[in-house]
Amino acid sequence: QVLLVESGGGLVQAGGSLRLSCTASGRPSSVAWFRQAPGKERAFVAAINGSFWGDRTNHADSVKGRFTISRDNAKNTVYLQMNSLKPEDTALYYCAAGAKWGYSSTDYNYWGQGTQVTVSS
């Protein structure tokens, strides 16, 4: 089993920055960030996968160029650096983990409790 704990959410003005952290146990091979705003479906944000051949990442078009996912294997932690935040980025952000690489919430078996990000105008 894999346990995930997110942190780093908060309230920030438009144009500001936040860094989210996801500390994992159980050696997850693939970790992703999803977000869900009230009344909307859960949406993919970014994913990272580590293997013998090295890491690979993917970012949703809505955040590409502003958000960056990274991994610190020594700390078993995945980060989401969020810059140039917009009010439409406001959502509950979830960390997810699984054995396979994917872009759908159904591709992941384990989920954190979520951390709230609120961007004011």
mmCIF file with all atom_site columns, N, CA, C and O in Angstrom, residues 67-106:
data_model
loop_
_atom_site.group_PDB
_atom_site.id
_atom_site.type_symbol
_atom_site.label_atom_id
_atom_site.label_alt_id
_atom_site.label_comp_id
_atom_site.label_asym_id
_atom_site.label_entity_id
_atom_site.label_seq_id
_atom_site.pdbx_PDB_ins_code
_atom_site.Cartn_x
_atom_site.Cartn_y
_atom_site.Cartn_z
_atom_site.occupancy
_atom_site.B_iso_or_equiv
_atom_site.pdbx_formal_charge
_atom_site.auth_seq_id
_atom_site.auth_comp_id
_atom_site.auth_asym_id
_atom_site.auth_atom_id
_atom_site.pdbx_PDB_model_num
ATOM 1   N N  . PHE A 1 67  ? 3.432  25.776 -14.203 1.00 0.00 ? 67  PHE A N  1
ATOM 2   C CA . PHE A 1 67  ? 3.614  24.771 -13.151 1.00 0.00 ? 67  PHE A CA 1
ATOM 3   C C  . PHE A 1 67  ? 4.718  23.804 -13.552 1.00 0.00 ? 67  PHE A C  1
ATOM 4   O O  . PHE A 1 67  ? 4.881  23.479 -14.735 1.00 0.00 ? 67  PHE A O  1
ATOM 5   N N  . THR A 1 68  ? 5.446  23.300 -12.565 1.00 0.00 ? 68  THR A N  1
ATOM 6   C CA . THR A 1 68  ? 6.497  22.324 -12.815 1.00 0.00 ? 68  THR A CA 1
ATOM 7   C C  . THR A 1 68  ? 6.454  21.237 -11.750 1.00 0.00 ? 68  THR A C  1
ATOM 8   O O  . THR A 1 68  ? 6.509  21.536 -10.556 1.00 0.00 ? 68  THR A O  1
ATOM 9   N N  . ILE A 1 69  ? 6.375  19.984 -12.187 1.00 0.00 ? 69  ILE A N  1
ATOM 10  C CA . ILE A 1 69  ? 6.415  18.859 -11.260 1.00 0.00 ? 69  ILE A CA 1
ATOM 11  C C  . ILE A 1 69  ? 7.853  18.348 -11.177 1.00 0.00 ? 69  ILE A C  1
ATOM 12  O O  . ILE A 1 69  ? 8.567  18.309 -12.181 1.00 0.00 ? 69  ILE A O  1
ATOM 13  N N  . SER A 1 70  ? 8.282  17.979 -9.985  1.00 0.00 ? 70  SER A N  1
ATOM 14  C CA . SER A 1 70  ? 9.626  17.460 -9.782  1.00 0.00 ? 70  SER A CA 1
ATOM 15  C C  . SER A 1 70  ? 9.602  16.424 -8.669  1.00 0.00 ? 70  SER A C  1
ATOM 16  O O  . SER A 1 70  ? 8.600  16.264 -7.969  1.00 0.00 ? 70  SER A O  1
ATOM 17  N N  . ARG A 1 71  ? 10.733 15.740 -8.489  1.00 0.00 ? 71  ARG A N  1
ATOM 18  C CA . ARG A 1 71  ? 10.792 14.622 -7.550  1.00 0.00 ? 71  ARG A CA 1
ATOM 19  C C  . ARG A 1 71  ? 12.121 14.615 -6.816  1.00 0.00 ? 71  ARG A C  1
ATOM 20  O O  . ARG A 1 71  ? 13.173 14.830 -7.412  1.00 0.00 ? 71  ARG A O  1
ATOM 21  N N  . ASP A 1 72  ? 12.065 14.369 -5.513  1.00 0.00 ? 72  ASP A N  1
ATOM 22  C CA . ASP A 1 72  ? 13.253 14.191 -4.696  1.00 0.00 ? 72  ASP A CA 1
ATOM 23  C C  . ASP A 1 72  ? 13.180 12.773 -4.140  1.00 0.00 ? 72  ASP A C  1
ATOM 24  O O  . ASP A 1 72  ? 12.498 12.523 -3.148  1.00 0.00 ? 72  ASP A O  1
ATOM 25  N N  . ASN A 1 73  ? 13.871 11.856 -4.783  1.00 0.00 ? 73  ASN A N  1
ATOM 26  C CA . ASN A 1 73  ? 13.795 10.451 -4.396  1.00 0.00 ? 73  ASN A CA 1
ATOM 27  C C  . ASN A 1 73  ? 14.343 10.196 -2.990  1.00 0.00 ? 73  ASN A C  1
ATOM 28  O O  . ASN A 1 73  ? 13.859 9.306  -2.295  1.00 0.00 ? 73  ASN A O  1
ATOM 29  N N  . ALA A 1 74  ? 15.341 10.965 -2.580  1.00 0.00 ? 74  ALA A N  1
ATOM 30  C CA . ALA A 1 74  ? 15.921 10.787 -1.258  1.00 0.00 ? 74  ALA A CA 1
ATOM 31  C C  . ALA A 1 74  ? 14.911 11.078 -0.153  1.00 0.00 ? 74  ALA A C  1
ATOM 32  O O  . ALA A 1 74  ? 14.985 10.503 0.931   1.00 0.00 ? 74  ALA A O  1
ATOM 33  N N  . LYS A 1 75  ? 13.958 11.979 -0.426  1.00 0.00 ? 75  LYS A N  1
ATOM 34  C CA . LYS A 1 75  ? 12.944 12.351 0.557   1.00 0.00 ? 75  LYS A CA 1
ATOM 35  C C  . LYS A 1 75  ? 11.593 11.705 0.277   1.00 0.00 ? 75  LYS A C  1
ATOM 36  O O  . LYS A 1 75  ? 10.634 11.951 1.010   1.00 0.00 ? 75  LYS A O  1
ATOM 37  N N  . ASN A 1 76  ? 11.503 10.897 -0.777  1.00 0.00 ? 76  ASN A N  1
ATOM 38  C CA . ASN A 1 76  ? 10.230 10.298 -1.191  1.00 0.00 ? 76  ASN A CA 1
ATOM 39  C C  . ASN A 1 76  ? 9.146  11.363 -1.351  1.00 0.00 ? 76  ASN A C  1
ATOM 40  O O  . ASN A 1 76  ? 7.996  11.175 -0.939  1.00 0.00 ? 76  ASN A O  1
ATOM 41  N N  . THR A 1 77  ? 9.515  12.473 -1.964  1.00 0.00 ? 77  THR A N  1
ATOM 42  C CA . THR A 1 77  ? 8.622  13.616 -2.075  1.00 0.00 ? 77  THR A CA 1
ATOM 43  C C  . THR A 1 77  ? 8.530  14.102 -3.513  1.00 0.00 ? 77  THR A C  1
ATOM 44  O O  . THR A 1 77  ? 9.542  14.177 -4.216  1.00 0.00 ? 77  THR A O  1
ATOM 45  N N  . VAL A 1 78  ? 7.313  14.428 -3.933  1.00 0.00 ? 78  VAL A N  1
ATOM 46  C CA . VAL A 1 78  ? 7.048  15.035 -5.228  1.00 0.00 ? 78  VAL A CA 1
ATOM 47  C C  . VAL A 1 78  ? 6.543  16.452 -4.991  1.00 0.00 ? 78  VAL A C  1
ATOM 48  O O  . VAL A 1 78  ? 5.733  16.686 -4.093  1.00 0.00 ? 78  VAL A O  1
ATOM 49  N N  . TYR A 1 79  ? 7.018  17.383 -5.794  1.00 0.00 ? 79  TYR A N  1
ATOM 50  C CA . TYR A 1 79  ? 6.650  18.785 -5.650  1.00 0.00 ? 79  TYR A CA 1
ATOM 51  C C  . TYR A 1 79  ? 5.877  19.276 -6.863  1.00 0.00 ? 79  TYR A C  1
ATOM 52  O O  . TYR A 1 79  ? 6.022  18.760 -7.973  1.00 0.00 ? 79  TYR A O  1
ATOM 53  N N  . LEU A 1 80  ? 5.066  20.296 -6.651  1.00 0.00 ? 80  LEU A N  1
ATOM 54  C CA . LEU A 1 80  ? 4.418  21.016 -7.729  1.00 0.00 ? 80  LEU A CA 1
ATOM 55  C C  . LEU A 1 80  ? 4.667  22.498 -7.502  1.00 0.00 ? 80  LEU A C  1
ATOM 56  O O  . LEU A 1 80  ? 4.049  23.109 -6.626  1.00 0.00 ? 80  LEU A O  1
ATOM 57  N N  . GLN A 1 81  ? 5.598  23.057 -8.264  1.00 0.00 ? 81  GLN A N  1
ATOM 58  C CA . GLN A 1 81  ? 5.886  24.480 -8.190  1.00 0.00 ? 81  GLN A CA 1
ATOM 59  C C  . GLN A 1 81  ? 4.894  25.217 -9.076  1.00 0.00 ? 81  GLN A C  1
ATOM 60  O O  . GLN A 1 81  ? 4.820  24.949 -10.274 1.00 0.00 ? 81  GLN A O  1
ATOM 61  N N  . MET A 1 82  ? 4.136  26.142 -8.504  1.00 0.00 ? 82  MET A N  1
ATOM 62  C CA . MET A 1 82  ? 3.098  26.864 -9.215  1.00 0.00 ? 82  MET A CA 1
ATOM 63  C C  . MET A 1 82  ? 3.447  28.343 -9.235  1.00 0.00 ? 82  MET A C  1
ATOM 64  O O  . MET A 1 82  ? 3.503  28.989 -8.187  1.00 0.00 ? 82  MET A O  1
ATOM 65  N N  . ASN A 1 83  ? 3.676  28.864 -10.424 1.00 0.00 ? 83  ASN A N  1
ATOM 66  C CA . ASN A 1 83  ? 3.993  30.272 -10.614 1.00 0.00 ? 83  ASN A CA 1
ATOM 67  C C  . ASN A 1 83  ? 2.903  30.947 -11.445 1.00 0.00 ? 83  ASN A C  1
ATOM 68  O O  . ASN A 1 83  ? 2.125  30.288 -12.122 1.00 0.00 ? 83  ASN A O  1
ATOM 69  N N  . SER A 1 84  ? 2.871  32.267 -11.399 1.00 0.00 ? 84  SER A N  1
ATOM 70  C CA . SER A 1 84  ? 1.899  33.052 -12.165 1.00 0.00 ? 84  SER A CA 1
ATOM 71  C C  . SER A 1 84  ? 0.482  32.541 -11.961 1.00 0.00 ? 84  SER A C  1
ATOM 72  O O  . SER A 1 84  ? -0.273 32.327 -12.914 1.00 0.00 ? 84  SER A O  1
ATOM 73  N N  . LEU A 1 85  ? 0.106  32.342 -10.725 1.00 0.00 ? 85  LEU A N  1
ATOM 74  C CA . LEU A 1 85  ? -1.199 31.771 -10.402 1.00 0.00 ? 85  LEU A CA 1
ATOM 75  C C  . LEU A 1 85  ? -2.342 32.681 -10.832 1.00 0.00 ? 85  LEU A C  1
ATOM 76  O O  . LEU A 1 85  ? -2.241 33.912 -10.750 1.00 0.00 ? 85  LEU A O  1
ATOM 77  N N  . LYS A 1 86  ? -3.423 32.046 -11.289 1.00 0.00 ? 86  LYS A N  1
ATOM 78  C CA . LYS A 1 86  ? -4.614 32.736 -11.751 1.00 0.00 ? 86  LYS A CA 1
ATOM 79  C C  . LYS A 1 86  ? -5.807 32.337 -10.885 1.00 0.00 ? 86  LYS A C  1
ATOM 80  O O  . LYS A 1 86  ? -5.808 31.253 -10.301 1.00 0.00 ? 86  LYS A O  1
ATOM 81  N N  . PRO A 1 87  ? -6.841 33.170 -10.804 1.00 0.00 ? 87  PRO A N  1
ATOM 82  C CA . PRO A 1 87  ? -8.029 32.794 -10.028 1.00 0.00 ? 87  PRO A CA 1
ATOM 83  C C  . PRO A 1 87  ? -8.623 31.457 -10.465 1.00 0.00 ? 87  PRO A C  1
ATOM 84  O O  . PRO A 1 87  ? -9.143 30.719 -9.618  1.00 0.00 ? 87  PRO A O  1
ATOM 85  N N  . GLU A 1 88  ? -8.544 31.121 -11.746 1.00 0.00 ? 88  GLU A N  1
ATOM 86  C CA . GLU A 1 88  ? -9.075 29.858 -12.231 1.00 0.00 ? 88  GLU A CA 1
ATOM 87  C C  . GLU A 1 88  ? -8.270 28.641 -11.770 1.00 0.00 ? 88  GLU A C  1
ATOM 88  O O  . GLU A 1 88  ? -8.693 27.506 -11.987 1.00 0.00 ? 88  GLU A O  1
ATOM 89  N N  . ASP A 1 89  ? -7.112 28.861 -11.142 1.00 0.00 ? 89  ASP A N  1
ATOM 90  C CA . ASP A 1 89  ? -6.346 27.768 -10.554 1.00 0.00 ? 89  ASP A CA 1
ATOM 91  C C  . ASP A 1 89  ? -6.894 27.360 -9.189  1.00 0.00 ? 89  ASP A C  1
ATOM 92  O O  . ASP A 1 89  ? -6.437 26.364 -8.621  1.00 0.00 ? 89  ASP A O  1
ATOM 93  N N  . THR A 1 90  ? -7.824 28.123 -8.659  1.00 0.00 ? 90  THR A N  1
ATOM 94  C CA . THR A 1 90  ? -8.410 27.817 -7.357  1.00 0.00 ? 90  THR A CA 1
ATOM 95  C C  . THR A 1 90  ? -9.083 26.452 -7.386  1.00 0.00 ? 90  THR A C  1
ATOM 96  O O  . THR A 1 90  ? -9.946 26.186 -8.218  1.00 0.00 ? 90  THR A O  1
ATOM 97  N N  . ALA A 1 91  ? -8.667 25.568 -6.480  1.00 0.00 ? 91  ALA A N  1
ATOM 98  C CA . ALA A 1 91  ? -9.196 24.204 -6.443  1.00 0.00 ? 91  ALA A CA 1
ATOM 99  C C  . ALA A 1 91  ? -8.595 23.461 -5.257  1.00 0.00 ? 91  ALA A C  1
ATOM 100 O O  . ALA A 1 91  ? -7.655 23.931 -4.611  1.00 0.00 ? 91  ALA A O  1
ATOM 101 N N  . LEU A 1 92  ? -9.146 22.289 -4.996  1.00 0.00 ? 92  LEU A N  1
ATOM 102 C CA . LEU A 1 92  ? -8.548 21.353 -4.060  1.00 0.00 ? 92  LEU A CA 1
ATOM 103 C C  . LEU A 1 92  ? -7.584 20.478 -4.855  1.00 0.00 ? 92  LEU A C  1
ATOM 104 O O  . LEU A 1 92  ? -7.996 19.817 -5.811  1.00 0.00 ? 92  LEU A O  1
ATOM 105 N N  . TYR A 1 93  ? -6.323 20.489 -4.474  1.00 0.00 ? 93  TYR A N  1
ATOM 106 C CA . TYR A 1 93  ? -5.291 19.760 -5.202  1.00 0.00 ? 93  TYR A CA 1
ATOM 107 C C  . TYR A 1 93  ? -4.980 18.444 -4.508  1.00 0.00 ? 93  TYR A C  1
ATOM 108 O O  . TYR A 1 93  ? -4.722 18.408 -3.301  1.00 0.00 ? 93  TYR A O  1
ATOM 109 N N  . TYR A 1 94  ? -4.994 17.363 -5.294  1.00 0.00 ? 94  TYR A N  1
ATOM 110 C CA . TYR A 1 94  ? -4.757 16.021 -4.776  1.00 0.00 ? 94  TYR A CA 1
ATOM 111 C C  . TYR A 1 94  ? -3.483 15.423 -5.352  1.00 0.00 ? 94  TYR A C  1
ATOM 112 O O  . TYR A 1 94  ? -3.187 15.591 -6.534  1.00 0.00 ? 94  TYR A O  1
ATOM 113 N N  . CYS A 1 95  ? -2.773 14.705 -4.532  1.00 0.00 ? 95  CYS A N  1
ATOM 114 C CA . CYS A 1 95  ? -1.660 13.885 -4.959  1.00 0.00 ? 95  CYS A CA 1
ATOM 115 C C  . CYS A 1 95  ? -2.159 12.457 -5.136  1.00 0.00 ? 95  CYS A C  1
ATOM 116 O O  . CYS A 1 95  ? -2.919 11.948 -4.307  1.00 0.00 ? 95  CYS A O  1
ATOM 117 N N  . ALA A 1 96  ? -1.757 11.799 -6.225  1.00 0.00 ? 96  ALA A N  1
ATOM 118 C CA . ALA A 1 96  ? -2.176 10.437 -6.515  1.00 0.00 ? 96  ALA A CA 1
ATOM 119 C C  . ALA A 1 96  ? -0.972 9.595  -6.905  1.00 0.00 ? 96  ALA A C  1
ATOM 120 O O  . ALA A 1 96  ? -0.008 10.103 -7.477  1.00 0.00 ? 96  ALA A O  1
ATOM 121 N N  . ALA A 1 97  ? -1.046 8.298  -6.622  1.00 0.00 ? 97  ALA A N  1
ATOM 122 C CA . ALA A 1 97  ? 0.056  7.399  -6.937  1.00 0.00 ? 97  ALA A CA 1
ATOM 123 C C  . ALA A 1 97  ? -0.469 6.075  -7.472  1.00 0.00 ? 97  ALA A C  1
ATOM 124 O O  . ALA A 1 97  ? -1.569 5.640  -7.126  1.00 0.00 ? 97  ALA A O  1
ATOM 125 N N  . GLY A 1 98  ? 0.348  5.432  -8.301  1.00 0.00 ? 98  GLY A N  1
ATOM 126 C CA . GLY A 1 98  ? -0.003 4.140  -8.859  1.00 0.00 ? 98  GLY A CA 1
ATOM 127 C C  . GLY A 1 98  ? 1.198  3.465  -9.471  1.00 0.00 ? 98  GLY A C  1
ATOM 128 O O  . GLY A 1 98  ? 2.292  4.031  -9.527  1.00 0.00 ? 98  GLY A O  1
ATOM 129 N N  . ALA A 1 99  ? 0.995  2.249  -9.929  1.00 0.00 ? 99  ALA A N  1
ATOM 130 C CA . ALA A 1 99  ? 2.070  1.466  -10.523 1.00 0.00 ? 99  ALA A CA 1
ATOM 131 C C  . ALA A 1 99  ? 2.255  1.748  -12.007 1.00 0.00 ? 99  ALA A C  1
ATOM 132 O O  . ALA A 1 99  ? 3.289  1.404  -12.571 1.00 0.00 ? 99  ALA A O  1
ATOM 133 N N  . LYS A 1 100 ? 1.245  2.362  -12.647 1.00 0.00 ? 100 LYS A N  1
ATOM 134 C CA . LYS A 1 100 ? 1.290  2.618  -14.073 1.00 0.00 ? 100 LYS A CA 1
ATOM 135 C C  . LYS A 1 100 ? 1.270  4.107  -14.379 1.00 0.00 ? 100 LYS A C  1
ATOM 136 O O  . LYS A 1 100 ? 0.738  4.911  -13.613 1.00 0.00 ? 100 LYS A O  1
ATOM 137 N N  . TRP A 1 101 ? 1.826  4.460  -15.506 1.00 0.00 ? 101 TRP A N  1
ATOM 138 C CA . TRP A 1 101 ? 1.810  5.825  -16.004 1.00 0.00 ? 101 TRP A CA 1
ATOM 139 C C  . TRP A 1 101 ? 0.459  6.104  -16.642 1.00 0.00 ? 101 TRP A C  1
ATOM 140 O O  . TRP A 1 101 ? -0.034 5.315  -17.446 1.00 0.00 ? 101 TRP A O  1
ATOM 141 N N  . GLY A 1 102 ? -0.169 7.255  -16.276 1.00 0.00 ? 102 GLY A N  1
ATOM 142 C CA . GLY A 1 102 ? -1.455 7.579  -16.852 1.00 0.00 ? 102 GLY A CA 1
ATOM 143 C C  . GLY A 1 102 ? -1.846 9.025  -16.644 1.00 0.00 ? 102 GLY A C  1
ATOM 144 O O  . GLY A 1 102 ? -1.199 9.772  -15.902 1.00 0.00 ? 102 GLY A O  1
ATOM 145 N N  . TYR A 1 103 ? -2.940 9.426  -17.313 1.00 0.00 ? 103 TYR A N  1
ATOM 146 C CA . TYR A 1 103 ? -3.420 10.797 -17.263 1.00 0.00 ? 103 TYR A CA 1
ATOM 147 C C  . TYR A 1 103 ? -4.864 10.900 -16.777 1.00 0.00 ? 103 TYR A C  1
ATOM 148 O O  . TYR A 1 103 ? -5.425 11.992 -16.744 1.00 0.00 ? 103 TYR A O  1
ATOM 149 N N  . SER A 1 104 ? -5.437 9.767  -16.401 1.00 0.00 ? 104 SER A N  1
ATOM 150 C CA . SER A 1 104 ? -6.791 9.724  -15.875 1.00 0.00 ? 104 SER A CA 1
ATOM 151 C C  . SER A 1 104 ? -6.758 9.374  -14.396 1.00 0.00 ? 104 SER A C  1
ATOM 152 O O  . SER A 1 104 ? -5.866 8.663  -13.933 1.00 0.00 ? 104 SER A O  1
ATOM 153 N N  . SER A 1 105 ? -7.741 9.859  -13.645 1.00 0.00 ? 105 SER A N  1
ATOM 154 C CA . SER A 1 105 ? -7.810 9.538  -12.230 1.00 0.00 ? 105 SER A CA 1
ATOM 155 C C  . SER A 1 105 ? -7.946 8.042  -11.990 1.00 0.00 ? 105 SER A C  1
ATOM 156 O O  . SER A 1 105 ? -7.511 7.531  -10.956 1.00 0.00 ? 105 SER A O  1
ATOM 157 N N  . THR A 1 106 ? -8.524 7.314  -12.951 1.00 0.00 ? 106 THR A N  1
ATOM 158 C CA . THR A 1 106 ? -8.694 5.872  -12.831 1.00 0.00 ? 106 THR A CA 1
ATOM 159 C C  . THR A 1 106 ? -7.382 5.116  -12.977 1.00 0.00 ? 106 THR A C  1
ATOM 160 O O  . THR A 1 106 ? -7.333 3.914  -12.702 1.00 0.00 ? 106 THR A O  1
#
